[in-house]
PDB file of C-alpha atoms in Angstrom:
ATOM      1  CA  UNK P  25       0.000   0.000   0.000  1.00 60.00           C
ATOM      2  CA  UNK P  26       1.580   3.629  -0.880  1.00 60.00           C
ATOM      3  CA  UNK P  27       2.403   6.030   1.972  1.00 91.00           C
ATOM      4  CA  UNK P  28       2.031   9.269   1.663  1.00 96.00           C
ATOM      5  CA  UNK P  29       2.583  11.443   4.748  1.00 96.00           C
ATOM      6  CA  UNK P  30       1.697  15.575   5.426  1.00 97.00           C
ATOM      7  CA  UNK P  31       2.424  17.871   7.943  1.00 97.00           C
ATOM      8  CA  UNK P  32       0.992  19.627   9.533  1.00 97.00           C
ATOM      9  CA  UNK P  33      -2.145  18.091   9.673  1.00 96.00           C
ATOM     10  CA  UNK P  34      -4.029  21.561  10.684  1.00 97.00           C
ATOM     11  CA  UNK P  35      -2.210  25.337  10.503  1.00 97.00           C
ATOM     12  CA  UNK P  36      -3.755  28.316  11.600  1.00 97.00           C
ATOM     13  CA  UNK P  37      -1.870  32.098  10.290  1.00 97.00           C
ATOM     14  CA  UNK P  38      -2.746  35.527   9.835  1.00 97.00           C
ATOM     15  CA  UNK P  39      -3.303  37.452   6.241  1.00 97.00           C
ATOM     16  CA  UNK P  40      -0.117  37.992   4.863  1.00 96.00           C
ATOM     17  CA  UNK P  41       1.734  35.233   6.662  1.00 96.00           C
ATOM     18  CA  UNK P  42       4.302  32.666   5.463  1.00 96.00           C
ATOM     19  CA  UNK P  43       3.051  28.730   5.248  1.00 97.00           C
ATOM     20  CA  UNK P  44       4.881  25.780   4.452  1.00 98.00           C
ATOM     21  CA  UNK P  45       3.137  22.375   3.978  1.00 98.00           C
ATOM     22  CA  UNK P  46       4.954  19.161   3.575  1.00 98.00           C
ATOM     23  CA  UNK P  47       4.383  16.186   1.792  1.00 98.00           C
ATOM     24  CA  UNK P  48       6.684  13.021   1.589  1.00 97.00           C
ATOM     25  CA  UNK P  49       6.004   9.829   0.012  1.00 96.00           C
ATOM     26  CA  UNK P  50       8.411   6.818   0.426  1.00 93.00           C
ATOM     27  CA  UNK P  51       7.042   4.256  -2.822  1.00 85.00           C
ATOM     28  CA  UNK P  52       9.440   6.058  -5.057  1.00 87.00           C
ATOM     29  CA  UNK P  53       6.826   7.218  -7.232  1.00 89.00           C
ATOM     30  CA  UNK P  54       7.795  10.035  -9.789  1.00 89.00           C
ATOM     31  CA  UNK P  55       4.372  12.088  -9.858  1.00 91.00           C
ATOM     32  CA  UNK P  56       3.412  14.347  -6.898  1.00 94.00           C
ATOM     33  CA  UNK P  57       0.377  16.343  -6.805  1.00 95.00           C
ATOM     34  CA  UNK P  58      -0.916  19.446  -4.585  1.00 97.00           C
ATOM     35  CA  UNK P  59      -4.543  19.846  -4.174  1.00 97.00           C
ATOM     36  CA  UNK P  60      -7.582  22.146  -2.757  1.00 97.00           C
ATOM     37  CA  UNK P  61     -10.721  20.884  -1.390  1.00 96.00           C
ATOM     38  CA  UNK P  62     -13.502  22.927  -1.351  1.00 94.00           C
ATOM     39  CA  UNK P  63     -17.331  23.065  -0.696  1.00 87.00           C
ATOM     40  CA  UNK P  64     -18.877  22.755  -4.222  1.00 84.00           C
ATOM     41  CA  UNK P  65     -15.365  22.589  -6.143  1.00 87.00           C
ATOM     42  CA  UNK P  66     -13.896  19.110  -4.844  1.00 89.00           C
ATOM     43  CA  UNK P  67     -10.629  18.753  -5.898  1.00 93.00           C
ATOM     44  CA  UNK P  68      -8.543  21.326  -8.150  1.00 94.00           C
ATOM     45  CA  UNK P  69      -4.626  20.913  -8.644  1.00 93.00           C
ATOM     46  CA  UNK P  70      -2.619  23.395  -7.861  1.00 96.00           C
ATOM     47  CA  UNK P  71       0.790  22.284  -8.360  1.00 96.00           C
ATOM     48  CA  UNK P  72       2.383  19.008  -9.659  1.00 93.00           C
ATOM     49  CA  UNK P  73       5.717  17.377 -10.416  1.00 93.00           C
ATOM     50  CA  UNK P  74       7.412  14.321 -12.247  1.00 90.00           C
ATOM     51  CA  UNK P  75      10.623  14.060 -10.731  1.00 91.00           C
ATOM     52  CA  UNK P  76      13.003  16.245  -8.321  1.00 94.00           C
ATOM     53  CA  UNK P  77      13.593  20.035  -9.465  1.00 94.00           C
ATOM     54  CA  UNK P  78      10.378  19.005 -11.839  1.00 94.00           C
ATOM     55  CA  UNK P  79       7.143  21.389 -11.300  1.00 95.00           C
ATOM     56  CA  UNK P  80       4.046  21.835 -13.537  1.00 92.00           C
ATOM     57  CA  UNK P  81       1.132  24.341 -13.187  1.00 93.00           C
ATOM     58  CA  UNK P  82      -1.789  23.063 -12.042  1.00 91.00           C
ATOM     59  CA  UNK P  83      -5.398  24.367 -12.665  1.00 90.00           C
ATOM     60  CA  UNK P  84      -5.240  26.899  -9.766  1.00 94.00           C
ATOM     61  CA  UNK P  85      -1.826  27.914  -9.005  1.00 96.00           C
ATOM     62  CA  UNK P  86      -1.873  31.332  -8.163  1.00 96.00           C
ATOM     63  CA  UNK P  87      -1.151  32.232  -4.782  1.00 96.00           C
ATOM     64  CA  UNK P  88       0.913  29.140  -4.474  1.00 98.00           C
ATOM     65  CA  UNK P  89       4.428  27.929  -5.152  1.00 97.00           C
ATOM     66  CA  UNK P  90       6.092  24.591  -4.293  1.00 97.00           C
ATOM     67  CA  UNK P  91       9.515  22.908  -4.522  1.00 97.00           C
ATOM     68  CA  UNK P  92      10.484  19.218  -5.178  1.00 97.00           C
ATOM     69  CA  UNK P  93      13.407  18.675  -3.421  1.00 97.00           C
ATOM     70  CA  UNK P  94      13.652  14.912  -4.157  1.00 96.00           C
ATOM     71  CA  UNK P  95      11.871  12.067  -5.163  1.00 94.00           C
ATOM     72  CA  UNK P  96       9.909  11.417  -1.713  1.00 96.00           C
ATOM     73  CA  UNK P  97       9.458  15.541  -0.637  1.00 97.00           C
ATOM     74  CA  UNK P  98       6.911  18.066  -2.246  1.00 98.00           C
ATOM     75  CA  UNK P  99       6.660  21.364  -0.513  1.00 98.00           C
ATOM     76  CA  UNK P 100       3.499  23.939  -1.380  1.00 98.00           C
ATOM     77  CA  UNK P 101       4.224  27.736  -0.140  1.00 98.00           C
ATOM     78  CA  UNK P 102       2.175  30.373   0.268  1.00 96.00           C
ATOM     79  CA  UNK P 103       4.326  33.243   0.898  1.00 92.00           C
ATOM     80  CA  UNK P 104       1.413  36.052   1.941  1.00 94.00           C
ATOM     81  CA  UNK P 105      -1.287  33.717   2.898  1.00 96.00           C
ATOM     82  CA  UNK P 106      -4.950  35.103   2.301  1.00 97.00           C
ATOM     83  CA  UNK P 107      -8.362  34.248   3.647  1.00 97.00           C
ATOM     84  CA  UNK P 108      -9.138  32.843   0.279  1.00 97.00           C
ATOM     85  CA  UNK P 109      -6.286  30.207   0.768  1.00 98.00           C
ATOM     86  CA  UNK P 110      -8.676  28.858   3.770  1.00 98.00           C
ATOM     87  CA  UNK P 111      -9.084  25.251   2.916  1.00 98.00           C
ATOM     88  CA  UNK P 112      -7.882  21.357   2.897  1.00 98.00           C
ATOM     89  CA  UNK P 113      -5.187  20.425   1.223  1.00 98.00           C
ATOM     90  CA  UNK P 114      -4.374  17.192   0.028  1.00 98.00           C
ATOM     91  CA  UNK P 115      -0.610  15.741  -1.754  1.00 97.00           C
ATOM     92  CA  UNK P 116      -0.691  12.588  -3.866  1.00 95.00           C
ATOM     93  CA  UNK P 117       1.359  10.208  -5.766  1.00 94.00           C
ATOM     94  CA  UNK P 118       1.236   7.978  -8.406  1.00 90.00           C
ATOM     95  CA  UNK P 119       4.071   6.020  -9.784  1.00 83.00           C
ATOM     96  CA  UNK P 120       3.468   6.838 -13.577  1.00 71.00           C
ATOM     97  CA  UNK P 121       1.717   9.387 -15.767  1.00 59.00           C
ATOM     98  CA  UNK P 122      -2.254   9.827 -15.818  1.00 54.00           C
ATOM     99  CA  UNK P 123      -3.548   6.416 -16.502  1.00 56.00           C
ATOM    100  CA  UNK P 124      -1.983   5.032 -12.495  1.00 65.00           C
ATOM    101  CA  UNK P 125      -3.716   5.225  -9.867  1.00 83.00           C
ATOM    102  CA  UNK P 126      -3.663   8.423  -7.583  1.00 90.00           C
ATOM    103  CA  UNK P 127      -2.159   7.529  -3.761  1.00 92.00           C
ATOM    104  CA  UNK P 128      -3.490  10.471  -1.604  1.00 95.00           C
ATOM    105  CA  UNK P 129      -2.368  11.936   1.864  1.00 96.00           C
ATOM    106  CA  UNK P 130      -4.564  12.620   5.095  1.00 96.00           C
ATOM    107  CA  UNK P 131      -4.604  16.199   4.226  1.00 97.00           C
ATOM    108  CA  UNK P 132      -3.528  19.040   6.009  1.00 98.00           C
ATOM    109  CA  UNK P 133      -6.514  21.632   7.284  1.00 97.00           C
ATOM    110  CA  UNK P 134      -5.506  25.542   6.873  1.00 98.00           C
ATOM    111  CA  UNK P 135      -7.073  28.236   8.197  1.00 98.00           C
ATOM    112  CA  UNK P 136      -6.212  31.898   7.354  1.00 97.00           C
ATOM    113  CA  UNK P 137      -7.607  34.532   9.764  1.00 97.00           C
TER     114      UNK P 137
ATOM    115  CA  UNK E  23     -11.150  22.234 -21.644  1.00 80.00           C
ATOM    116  CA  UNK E  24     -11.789  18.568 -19.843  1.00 86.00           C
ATOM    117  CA  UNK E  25     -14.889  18.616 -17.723  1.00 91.00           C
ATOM    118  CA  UNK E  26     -16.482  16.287 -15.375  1.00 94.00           C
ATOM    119  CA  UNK E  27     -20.206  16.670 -14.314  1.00 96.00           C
ATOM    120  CA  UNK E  28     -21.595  14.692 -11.504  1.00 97.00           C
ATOM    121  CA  UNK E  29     -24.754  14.084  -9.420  1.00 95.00           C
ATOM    122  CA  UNK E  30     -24.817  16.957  -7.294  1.00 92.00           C
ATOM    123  CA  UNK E  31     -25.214  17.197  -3.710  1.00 92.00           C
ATOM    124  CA  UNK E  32     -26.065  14.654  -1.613  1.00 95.00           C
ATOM    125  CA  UNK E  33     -27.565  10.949  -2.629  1.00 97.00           C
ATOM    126  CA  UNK E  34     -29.975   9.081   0.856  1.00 97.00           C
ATOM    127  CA  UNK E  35     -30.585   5.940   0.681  1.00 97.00           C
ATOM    128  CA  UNK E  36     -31.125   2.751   2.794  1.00 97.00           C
ATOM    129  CA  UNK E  37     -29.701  -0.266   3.698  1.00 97.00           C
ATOM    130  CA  UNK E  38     -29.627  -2.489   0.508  1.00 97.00           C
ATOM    131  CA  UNK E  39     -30.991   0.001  -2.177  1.00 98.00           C
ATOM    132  CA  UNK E  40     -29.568   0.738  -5.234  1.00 98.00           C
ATOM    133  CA  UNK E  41     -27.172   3.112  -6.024  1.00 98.00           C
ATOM    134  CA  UNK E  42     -26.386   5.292  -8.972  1.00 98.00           C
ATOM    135  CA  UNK E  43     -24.393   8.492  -8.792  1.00 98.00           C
ATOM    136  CA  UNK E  44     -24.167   9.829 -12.598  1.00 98.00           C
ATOM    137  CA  UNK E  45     -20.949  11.354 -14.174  1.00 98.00           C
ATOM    138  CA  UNK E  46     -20.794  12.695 -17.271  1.00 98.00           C
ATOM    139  CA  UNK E  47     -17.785  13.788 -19.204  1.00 96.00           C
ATOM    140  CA  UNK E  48     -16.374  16.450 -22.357  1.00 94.00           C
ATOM    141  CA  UNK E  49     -13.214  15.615 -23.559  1.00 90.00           C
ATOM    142  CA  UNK E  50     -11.660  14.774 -26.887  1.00 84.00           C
ATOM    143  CA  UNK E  51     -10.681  11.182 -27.832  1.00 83.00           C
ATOM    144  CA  UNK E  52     -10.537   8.224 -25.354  1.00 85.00           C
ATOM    145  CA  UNK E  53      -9.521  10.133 -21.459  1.00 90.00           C
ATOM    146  CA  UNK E  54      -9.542   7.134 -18.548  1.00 90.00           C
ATOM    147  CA  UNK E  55     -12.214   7.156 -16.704  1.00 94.00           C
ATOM    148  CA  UNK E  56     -11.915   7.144 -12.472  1.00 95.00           C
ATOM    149  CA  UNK E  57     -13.651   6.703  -9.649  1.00 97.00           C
ATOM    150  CA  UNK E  58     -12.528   8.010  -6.090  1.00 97.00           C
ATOM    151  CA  UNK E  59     -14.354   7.576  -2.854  1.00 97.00           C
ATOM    152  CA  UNK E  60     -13.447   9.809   0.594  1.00 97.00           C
ATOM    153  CA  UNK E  61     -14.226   8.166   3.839  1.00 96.00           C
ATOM    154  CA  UNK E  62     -14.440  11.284   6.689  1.00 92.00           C
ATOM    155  CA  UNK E  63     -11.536  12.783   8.003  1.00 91.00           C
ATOM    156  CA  UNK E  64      -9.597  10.740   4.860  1.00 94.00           C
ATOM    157  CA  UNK E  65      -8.032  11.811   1.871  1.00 95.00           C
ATOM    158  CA  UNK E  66      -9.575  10.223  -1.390  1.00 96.00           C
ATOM    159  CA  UNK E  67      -9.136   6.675  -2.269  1.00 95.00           C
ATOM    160  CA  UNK E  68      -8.732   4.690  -5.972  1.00 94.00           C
ATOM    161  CA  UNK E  69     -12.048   2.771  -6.463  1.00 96.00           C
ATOM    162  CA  UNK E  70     -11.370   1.377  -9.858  1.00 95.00           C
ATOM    163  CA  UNK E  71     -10.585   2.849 -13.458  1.00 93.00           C
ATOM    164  CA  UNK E  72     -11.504   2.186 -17.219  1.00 94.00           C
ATOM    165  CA  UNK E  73      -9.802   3.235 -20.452  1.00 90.00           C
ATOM    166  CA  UNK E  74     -11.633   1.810 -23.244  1.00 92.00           C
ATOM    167  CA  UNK E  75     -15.214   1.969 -24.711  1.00 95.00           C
ATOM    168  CA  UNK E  76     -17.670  -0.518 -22.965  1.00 97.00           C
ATOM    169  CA  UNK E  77     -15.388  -1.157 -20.822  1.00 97.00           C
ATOM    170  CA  UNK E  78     -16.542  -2.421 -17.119  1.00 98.00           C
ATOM    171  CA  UNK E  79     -14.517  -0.803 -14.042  1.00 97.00           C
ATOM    172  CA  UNK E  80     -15.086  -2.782 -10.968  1.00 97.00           C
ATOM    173  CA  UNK E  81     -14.429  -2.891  -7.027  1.00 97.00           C
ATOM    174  CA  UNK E  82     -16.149  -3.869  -3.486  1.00 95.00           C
ATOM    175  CA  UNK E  83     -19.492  -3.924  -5.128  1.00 97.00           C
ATOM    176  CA  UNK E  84     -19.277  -1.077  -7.128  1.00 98.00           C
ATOM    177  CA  UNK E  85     -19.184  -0.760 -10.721  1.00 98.00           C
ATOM    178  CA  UNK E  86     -19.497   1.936 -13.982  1.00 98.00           C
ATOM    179  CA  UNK E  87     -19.220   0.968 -17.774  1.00 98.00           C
ATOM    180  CA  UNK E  88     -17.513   3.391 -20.298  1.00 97.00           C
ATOM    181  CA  UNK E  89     -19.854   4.746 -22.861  1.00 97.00           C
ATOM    182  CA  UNK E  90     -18.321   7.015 -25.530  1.00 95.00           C
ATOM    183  CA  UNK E  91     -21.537   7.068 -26.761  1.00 95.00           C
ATOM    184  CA  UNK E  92     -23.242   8.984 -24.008  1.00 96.00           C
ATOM    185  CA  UNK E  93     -19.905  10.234 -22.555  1.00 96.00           C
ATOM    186  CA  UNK E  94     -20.738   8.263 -19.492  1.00 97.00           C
ATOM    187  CA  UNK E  95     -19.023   6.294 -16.393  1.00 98.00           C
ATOM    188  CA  UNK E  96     -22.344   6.232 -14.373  1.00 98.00           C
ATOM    189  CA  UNK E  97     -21.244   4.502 -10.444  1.00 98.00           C
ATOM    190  CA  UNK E  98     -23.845   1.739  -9.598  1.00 98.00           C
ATOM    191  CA  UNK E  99     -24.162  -0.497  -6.579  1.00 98.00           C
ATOM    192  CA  UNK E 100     -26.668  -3.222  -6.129  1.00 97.00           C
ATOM    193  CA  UNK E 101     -27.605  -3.068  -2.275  1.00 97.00           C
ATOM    194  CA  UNK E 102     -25.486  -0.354  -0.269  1.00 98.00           C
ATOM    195  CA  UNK E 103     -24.576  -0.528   3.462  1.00 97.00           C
ATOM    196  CA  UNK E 104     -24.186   2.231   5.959  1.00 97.00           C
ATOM    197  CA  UNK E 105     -20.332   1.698   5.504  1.00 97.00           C
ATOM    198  CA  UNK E 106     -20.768   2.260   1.977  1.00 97.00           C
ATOM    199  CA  UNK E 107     -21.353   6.333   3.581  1.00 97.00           C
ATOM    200  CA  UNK E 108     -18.930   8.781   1.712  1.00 97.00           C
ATOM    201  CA  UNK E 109     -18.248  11.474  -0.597  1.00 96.00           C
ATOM    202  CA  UNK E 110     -17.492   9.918  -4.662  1.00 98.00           C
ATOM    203  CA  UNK E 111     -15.427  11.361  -7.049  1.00 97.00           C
ATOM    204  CA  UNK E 112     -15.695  11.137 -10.712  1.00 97.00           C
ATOM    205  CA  UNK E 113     -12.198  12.083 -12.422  1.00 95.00           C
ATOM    206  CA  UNK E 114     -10.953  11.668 -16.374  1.00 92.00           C
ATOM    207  CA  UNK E 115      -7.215  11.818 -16.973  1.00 88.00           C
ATOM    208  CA  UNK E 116      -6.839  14.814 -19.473  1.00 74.00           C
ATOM    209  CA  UNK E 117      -6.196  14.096 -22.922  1.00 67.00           C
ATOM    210  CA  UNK E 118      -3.666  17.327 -23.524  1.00 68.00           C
ATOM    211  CA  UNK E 119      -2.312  17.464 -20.626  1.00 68.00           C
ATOM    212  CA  UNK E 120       0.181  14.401 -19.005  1.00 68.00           C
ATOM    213  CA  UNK E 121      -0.171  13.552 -15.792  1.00 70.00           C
ATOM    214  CA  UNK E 122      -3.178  15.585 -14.405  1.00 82.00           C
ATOM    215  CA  UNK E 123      -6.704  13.850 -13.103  1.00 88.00           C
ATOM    216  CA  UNK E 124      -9.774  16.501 -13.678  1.00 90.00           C
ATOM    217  CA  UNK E 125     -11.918  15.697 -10.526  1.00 93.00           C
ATOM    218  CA  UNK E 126     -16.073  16.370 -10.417  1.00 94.00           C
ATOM    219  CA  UNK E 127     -17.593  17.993  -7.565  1.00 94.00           C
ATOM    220  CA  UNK E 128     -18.341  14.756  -5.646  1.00 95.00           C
ATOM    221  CA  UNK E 129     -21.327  13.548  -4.555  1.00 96.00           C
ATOM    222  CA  UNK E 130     -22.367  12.690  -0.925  1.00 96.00           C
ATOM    223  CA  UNK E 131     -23.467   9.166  -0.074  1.00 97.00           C
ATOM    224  CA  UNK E 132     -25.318   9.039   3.237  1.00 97.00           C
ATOM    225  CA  UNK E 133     -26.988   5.534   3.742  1.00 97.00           C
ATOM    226  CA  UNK E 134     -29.419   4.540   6.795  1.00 97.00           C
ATOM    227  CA  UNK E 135     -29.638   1.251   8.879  1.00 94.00           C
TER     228      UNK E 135
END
């Protein structure tokens, strides 16, 4: 069974403050995926990779960067965090390109005051 | 662009009715065809897949045939149980775009002993 791991599990910041979340996966897959989960839009990508130093734009990526540092790690930053940024986010993996399976995280639960 | 539509909202039902949450895709040529369940406080989990017309996805009682035809991958389920209780996902790989899921709203499953 994949693992894939988040932290932190639930943030709370202020407008215009600095948030890291973290995502690591340990099945050596090559895709990693960022996504928002929101009342009445389910799932939108915001950021996605194929491989370390890789990153794609996703469907809603602005507000948002992230960093693949290797092959297990996949970091999504919001560097002035906004109220609109409230939401769950969830990282996946999946070991090829579109047509594998998706492995998803637990999620990590922000909050923006 | 690649679009899923879904049964909206919420779906009640009892113990051992049957189940059928519609999806309906646009997209050009033959996308694969998902479906994703969420159990609370989880992140979404593969159900089962299909990449070819007629073709019959399958798992843990669940099932949806491909129909180019009708642009379908309807989710069906005999006689659902109260564990059967979620929110499903309807996804299509995109067709122009490697490595990237498009997700439907999700639809809520509440079922009653």
């Amino acid at each position: 069974e994949a693992a894939v791991t988040q932290s932190p599990r639930n943030k709370v910041t202020v407008t215009g403050g600095n948030v890291t979340l973290s995502c690591r996966q340990t099945n050596s897959h090559n895709y990693m995926y960022w996504y928002r989960q929101d009342t009445g839009h389910g799932l939108r990508l915001i950021h996605y990779s194929y491989g370390a130093g890789n990153l794609q734009i996703g469907d809603v990526p602005d507000g948002y960067k992230a960093t693949r540092t290797t092959q297990e790690d996949f970091f999504l930053l919001l560097e002035l965090a906004s109220p609109s940024q409230t939401s769950l986010y969830f990282c996946a993996s999946s070991p090829d390109w579109v047509q594998d399976t998706q492995y998803f995280g637990p999620g990590t639960r922000l909050l923006v005051l | 662009g690649d679009s899923v539509t879904q049964t909206e909202g919420q779906v009640a039902l009892s113990e051992e009715d049957f189940l059928t949450i519609h999806c309906n895709y646009s997209a050009s040529g033959y996308p694969a065809l998902f479906w994703y369940v969420q159990y609370p406080g989880e992140g979404p989990q593969f159900l089962f897949r299909a990449s070819r017309d007629k073709e019959k996805g399958s798992s843990r009682g669940f099932e949806a045939t491909y129909d180019k035809g009708t642009t379908s991958f309807h989710l069906r389920k005999a006689s659902v149980q109260e564990s059967d209780s979620a929110v499903y996902y309807c996804a299509l790989g995109k067709t122009q775009v490697v490595g990237q899921l498009t997700f439907g709203r999700g639809t809520r499953l509440q079922v009653y002993a």
